[in-house]
Coordinates of C-alpha atoms and ligand atoms in Angstrom, one line a residue:
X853 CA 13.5 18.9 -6.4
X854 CA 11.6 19.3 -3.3
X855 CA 8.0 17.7 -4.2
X856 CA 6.2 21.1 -2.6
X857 CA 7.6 23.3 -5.5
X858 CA 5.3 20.9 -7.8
X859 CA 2.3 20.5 -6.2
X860 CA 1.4 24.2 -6.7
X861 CA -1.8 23.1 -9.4
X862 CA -3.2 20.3 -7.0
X863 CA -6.6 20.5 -5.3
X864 CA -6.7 19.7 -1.8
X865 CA -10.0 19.0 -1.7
X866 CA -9.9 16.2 -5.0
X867 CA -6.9 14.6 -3.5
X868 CA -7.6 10.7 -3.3
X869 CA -8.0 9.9 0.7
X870 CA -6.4 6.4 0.5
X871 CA -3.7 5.8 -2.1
X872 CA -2.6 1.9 -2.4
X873 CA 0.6 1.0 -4.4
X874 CA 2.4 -1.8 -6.0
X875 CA 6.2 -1.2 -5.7
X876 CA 6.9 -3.6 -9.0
X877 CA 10.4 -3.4 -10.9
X878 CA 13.2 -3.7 -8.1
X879 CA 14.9 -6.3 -9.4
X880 CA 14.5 -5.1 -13.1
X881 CA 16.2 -2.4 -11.7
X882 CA 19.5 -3.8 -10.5
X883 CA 19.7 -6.2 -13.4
X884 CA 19.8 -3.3 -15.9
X885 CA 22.4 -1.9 -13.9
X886 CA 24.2 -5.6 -13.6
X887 CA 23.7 -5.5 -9.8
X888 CA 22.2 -8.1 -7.2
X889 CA 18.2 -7.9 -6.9
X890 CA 19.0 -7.0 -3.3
X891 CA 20.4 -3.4 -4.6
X892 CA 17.3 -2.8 -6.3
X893 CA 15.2 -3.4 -3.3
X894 CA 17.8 -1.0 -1.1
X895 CA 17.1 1.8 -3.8
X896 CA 13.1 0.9 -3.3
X897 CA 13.5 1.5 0.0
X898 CA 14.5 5.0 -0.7
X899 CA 12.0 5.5 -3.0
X900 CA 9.4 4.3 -0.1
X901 CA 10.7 7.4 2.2
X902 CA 10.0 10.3 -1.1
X903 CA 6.5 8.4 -1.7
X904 CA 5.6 8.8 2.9
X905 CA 7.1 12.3 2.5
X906 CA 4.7 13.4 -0.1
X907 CA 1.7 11.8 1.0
X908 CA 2.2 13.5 4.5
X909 CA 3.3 16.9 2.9
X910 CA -0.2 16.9 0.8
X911 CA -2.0 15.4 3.8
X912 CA -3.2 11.9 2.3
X913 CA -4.9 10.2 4.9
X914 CA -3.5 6.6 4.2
X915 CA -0.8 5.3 1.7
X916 CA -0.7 1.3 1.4
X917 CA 2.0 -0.1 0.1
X918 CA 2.9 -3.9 -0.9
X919 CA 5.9 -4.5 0.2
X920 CA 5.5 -8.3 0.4
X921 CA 3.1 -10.7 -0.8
X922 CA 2.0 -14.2 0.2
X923 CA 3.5 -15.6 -3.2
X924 CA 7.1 -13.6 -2.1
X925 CA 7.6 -16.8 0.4
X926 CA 8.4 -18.6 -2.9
X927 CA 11.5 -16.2 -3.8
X928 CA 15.3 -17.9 -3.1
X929 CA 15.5 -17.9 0.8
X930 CA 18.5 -15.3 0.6
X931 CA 16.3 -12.7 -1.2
X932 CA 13.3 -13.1 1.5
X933 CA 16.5 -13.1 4.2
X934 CA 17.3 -9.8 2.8
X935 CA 14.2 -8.1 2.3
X936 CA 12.9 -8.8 5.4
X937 CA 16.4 -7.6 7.0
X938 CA 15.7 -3.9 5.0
X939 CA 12.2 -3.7 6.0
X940 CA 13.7 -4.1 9.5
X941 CA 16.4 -1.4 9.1
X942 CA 13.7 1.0 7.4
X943 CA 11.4 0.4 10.6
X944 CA 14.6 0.6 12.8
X945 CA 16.0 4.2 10.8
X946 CA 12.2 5.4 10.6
X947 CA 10.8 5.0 14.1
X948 CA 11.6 8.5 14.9
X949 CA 10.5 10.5 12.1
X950 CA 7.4 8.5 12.2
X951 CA 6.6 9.5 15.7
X952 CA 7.8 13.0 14.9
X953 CA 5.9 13.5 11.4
X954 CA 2.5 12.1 13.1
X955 CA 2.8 9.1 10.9
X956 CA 0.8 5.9 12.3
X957 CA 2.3 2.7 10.7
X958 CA -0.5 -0.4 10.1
X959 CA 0.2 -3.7 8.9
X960 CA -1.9 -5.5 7.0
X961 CA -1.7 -9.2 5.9
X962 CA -0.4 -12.1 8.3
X963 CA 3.0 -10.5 10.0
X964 CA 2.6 -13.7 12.2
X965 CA 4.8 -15.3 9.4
X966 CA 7.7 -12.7 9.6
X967 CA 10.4 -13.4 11.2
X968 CA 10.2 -12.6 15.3
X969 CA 13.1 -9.6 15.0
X970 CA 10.6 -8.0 12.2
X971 CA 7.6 -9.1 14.4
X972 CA 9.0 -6.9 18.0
X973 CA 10.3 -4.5 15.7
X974 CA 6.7 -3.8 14.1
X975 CA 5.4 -4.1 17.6
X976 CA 7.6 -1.3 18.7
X977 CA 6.6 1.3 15.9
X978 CA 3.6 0.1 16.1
X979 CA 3.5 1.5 19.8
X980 CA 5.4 4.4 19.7
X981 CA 2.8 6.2 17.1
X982 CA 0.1 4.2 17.6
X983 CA -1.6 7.9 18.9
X984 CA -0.5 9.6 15.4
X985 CA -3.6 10.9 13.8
X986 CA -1.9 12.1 10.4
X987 CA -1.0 10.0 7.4
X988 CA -1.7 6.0 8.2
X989 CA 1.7 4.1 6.5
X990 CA 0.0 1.0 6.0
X991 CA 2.5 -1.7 5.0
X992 CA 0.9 -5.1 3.0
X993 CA 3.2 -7.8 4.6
X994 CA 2.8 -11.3 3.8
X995 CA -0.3 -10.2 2.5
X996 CA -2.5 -12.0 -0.6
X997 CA -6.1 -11.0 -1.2
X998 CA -7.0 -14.1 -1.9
X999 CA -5.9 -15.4 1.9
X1000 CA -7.6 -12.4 3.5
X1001 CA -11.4 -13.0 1.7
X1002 CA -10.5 -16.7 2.9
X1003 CA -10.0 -15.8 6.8
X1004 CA -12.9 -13.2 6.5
X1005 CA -15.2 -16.0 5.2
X1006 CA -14.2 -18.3 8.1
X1007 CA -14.6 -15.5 11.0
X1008 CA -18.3 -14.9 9.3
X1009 CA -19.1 -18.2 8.9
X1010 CA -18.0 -19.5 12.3
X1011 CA -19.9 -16.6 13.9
X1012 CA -23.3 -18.4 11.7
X1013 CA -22.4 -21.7 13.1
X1014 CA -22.0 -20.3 16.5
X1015 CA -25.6 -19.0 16.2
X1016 CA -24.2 -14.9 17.0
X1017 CA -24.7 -14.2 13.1
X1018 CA -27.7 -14.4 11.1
X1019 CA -27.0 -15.1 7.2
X1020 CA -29.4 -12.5 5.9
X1021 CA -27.2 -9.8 8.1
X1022 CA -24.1 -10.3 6.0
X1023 CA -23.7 -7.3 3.4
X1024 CA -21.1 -5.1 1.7
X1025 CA -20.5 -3.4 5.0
X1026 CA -19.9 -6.6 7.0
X1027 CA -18.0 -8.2 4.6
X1028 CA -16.2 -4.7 4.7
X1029 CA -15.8 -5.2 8.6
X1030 CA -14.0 -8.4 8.4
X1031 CA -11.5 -7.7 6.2
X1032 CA -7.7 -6.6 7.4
X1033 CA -8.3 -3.0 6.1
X1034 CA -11.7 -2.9 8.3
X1035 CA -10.5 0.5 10.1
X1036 CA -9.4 2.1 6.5
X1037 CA -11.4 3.6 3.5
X1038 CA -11.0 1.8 0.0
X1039 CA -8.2 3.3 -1.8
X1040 CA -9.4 6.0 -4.7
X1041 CA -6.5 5.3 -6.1
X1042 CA -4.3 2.2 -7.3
X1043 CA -0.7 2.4 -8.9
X1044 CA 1.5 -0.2 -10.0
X1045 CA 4.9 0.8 -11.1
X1046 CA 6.8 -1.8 -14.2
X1047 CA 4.0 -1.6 -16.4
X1048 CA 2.9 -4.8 -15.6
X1049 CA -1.1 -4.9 -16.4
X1050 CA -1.7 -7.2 -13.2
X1051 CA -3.1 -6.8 -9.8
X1052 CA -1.7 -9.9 -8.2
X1053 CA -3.7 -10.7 -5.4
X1054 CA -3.9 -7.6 -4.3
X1055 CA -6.7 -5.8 -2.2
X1056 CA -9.1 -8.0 -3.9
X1057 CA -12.3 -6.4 -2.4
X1058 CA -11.4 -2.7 -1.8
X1059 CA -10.2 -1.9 -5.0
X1060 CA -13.3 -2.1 -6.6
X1061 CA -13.8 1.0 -7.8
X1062 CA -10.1 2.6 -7.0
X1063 CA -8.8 4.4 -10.2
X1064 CA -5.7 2.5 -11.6
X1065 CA -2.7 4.1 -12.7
X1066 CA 0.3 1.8 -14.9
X1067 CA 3.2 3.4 -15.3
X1068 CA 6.1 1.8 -17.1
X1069 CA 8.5 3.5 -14.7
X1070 CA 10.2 1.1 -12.0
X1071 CA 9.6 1.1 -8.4
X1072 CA 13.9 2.2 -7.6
X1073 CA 13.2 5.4 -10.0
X1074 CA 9.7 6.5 -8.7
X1075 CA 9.9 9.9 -8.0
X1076 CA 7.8 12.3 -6.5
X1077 CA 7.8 14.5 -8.8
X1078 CA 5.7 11.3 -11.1
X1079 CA 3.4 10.6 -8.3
X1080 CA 2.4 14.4 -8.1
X1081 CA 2.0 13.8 -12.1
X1082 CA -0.2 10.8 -11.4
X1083 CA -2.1 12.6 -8.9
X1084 CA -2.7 15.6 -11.2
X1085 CA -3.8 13.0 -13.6
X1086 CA -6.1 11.3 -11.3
X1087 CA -8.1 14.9 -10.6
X1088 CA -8.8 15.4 -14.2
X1089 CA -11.0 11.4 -13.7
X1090 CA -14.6 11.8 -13.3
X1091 CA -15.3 9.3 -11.3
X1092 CA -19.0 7.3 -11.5
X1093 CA -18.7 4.3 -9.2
X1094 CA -21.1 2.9 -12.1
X1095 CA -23.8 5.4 -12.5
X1096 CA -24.2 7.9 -15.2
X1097 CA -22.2 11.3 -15.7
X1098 CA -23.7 14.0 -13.4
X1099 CA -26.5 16.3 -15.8
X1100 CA -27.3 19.5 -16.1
X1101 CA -30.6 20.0 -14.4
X1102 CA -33.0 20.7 -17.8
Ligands
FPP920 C1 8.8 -6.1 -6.4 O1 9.9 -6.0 -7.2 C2 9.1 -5.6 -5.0 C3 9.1 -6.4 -3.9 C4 8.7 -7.8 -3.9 C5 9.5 -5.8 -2.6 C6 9.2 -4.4 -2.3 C7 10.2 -4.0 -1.3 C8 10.7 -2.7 -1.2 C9 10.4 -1.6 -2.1 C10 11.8 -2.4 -0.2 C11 11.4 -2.6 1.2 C12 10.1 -2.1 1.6 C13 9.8 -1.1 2.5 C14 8.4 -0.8 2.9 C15 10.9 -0.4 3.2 P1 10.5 -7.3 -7.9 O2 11.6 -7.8 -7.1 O3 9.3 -8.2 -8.2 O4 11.0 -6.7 -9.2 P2 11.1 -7.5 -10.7 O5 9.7 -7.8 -11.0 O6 11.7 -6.4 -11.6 O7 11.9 -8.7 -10.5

């Protein structure tokens, strides 16, 4: 089904501007199926293109997703040799639509760890839509909140020791500025597909006040069609960020 036919019902303007997402359930996925974990991740990578499609088609201004994590270096060396050879091939096959759909892709996390043939090939997409002023494609590689709140509290605290930084100027906003994601709003919305009730070390600080979505579905089946549901779902939310309902004026 082509995802515009069911999007008819959703409001432009309550459509969540940064949409972050934990692709969970690959390898569930193939071993249901009795297939290698690496067939699992191929179909995820499909299910990455339907999810970029959609957000562009609805104009989302950023979609985030993790597609490896700092604790993913522990995995058997043949599954981290494979995923990072798809993530290639997916940046390889991709450049062009990228570029064409107005798609700029971001990393976040410490792609100085990837291998050097995912490295240049980041580099190059990185370069060839680096003017792309639609939808951001913001891919978490070798990311882990935990490591990025530790490299923002050295840069801060280095700047203090060098004298260029006074404590009492450090706030929310310059914690904010530090971070990897310091060019990006937070995400409004946060969904982790497996039904796994976790965040696992992910986006530590900006998820704060996201809205989070669990559905029990895995990452290989996600669908469109779902995330539209989610979405729908996620405009019926009211929203406080803490406060107290809106009231009638009396
Ligand atoms: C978690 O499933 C998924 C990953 C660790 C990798 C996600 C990668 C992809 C979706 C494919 C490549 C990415 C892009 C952006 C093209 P899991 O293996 O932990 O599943 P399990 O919990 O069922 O074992």
């Amino acid at each position: 089904m082509n995802s515009k036919a069911s999007n008819a019902d959703l409001a432009p303007e309550g459509l969540p501007r940064h949409v972050a997402i934990i692709m969970d359930g690959n390898g569930r996925w193939a071993k249901k199926r009795l297939l290698n974990r690496v067939r699992g991740h191929e179909k995820g990578a499909d299910a990455v293109r339907g999810i970029v499609r959609t957000c562009r088609e609805l104009k989302i201004q950023v979609l985030t997703l993790y597609a490896f994590s700092t604790e993913n270096w522990q995995r058997p060396a043949s599954e981290i040799k494979a995923l990072m050879g798809l993530l290639k091939k997916f940046l390889t096959e991709e450049e062009q639509q990228l570029t064409k759909n107005n798609i700029r892709l971001e990393v976040i996390g410490q792609p100085q760890r990837l291998p050097d043939d995912v490295q240049a090939i980041i580099r190059q997409v990185r370069g060839a839509t680096a003017a792309n002023d639609g939808l951001v494609l913001n891919l978490a590689l070798s990311y882990g909140g935990r490591t990025e709140i530790v490299e923002m509290v050295r840069t801060i605290a280095a700047k203090a020791a060098a004298g260029t930084l006074q404590p009492e100027a450090i706030d929310e906003a310059l914690v904010a500025d530090h971070l990897y994601t310091r060019h990006l709003p937070d995400p409004d919305l946060m969904i982790r597909t497996s039904g796994e009730m976790r965040i696992s070390n992910f986006l530590l600080w900006q998820l704060a006040y996201a809205e989070l979505f669990v559905t029990p579905t895995l990452w290989p089946d996600f669908s469109p069609e779902e995330f539209i549901a989610i979405l729908k779902d996620y405009q019926q939310r009211e929203r406080r960020f803490g406060k107290v309902p809106a009231q009638p004026e009396s």
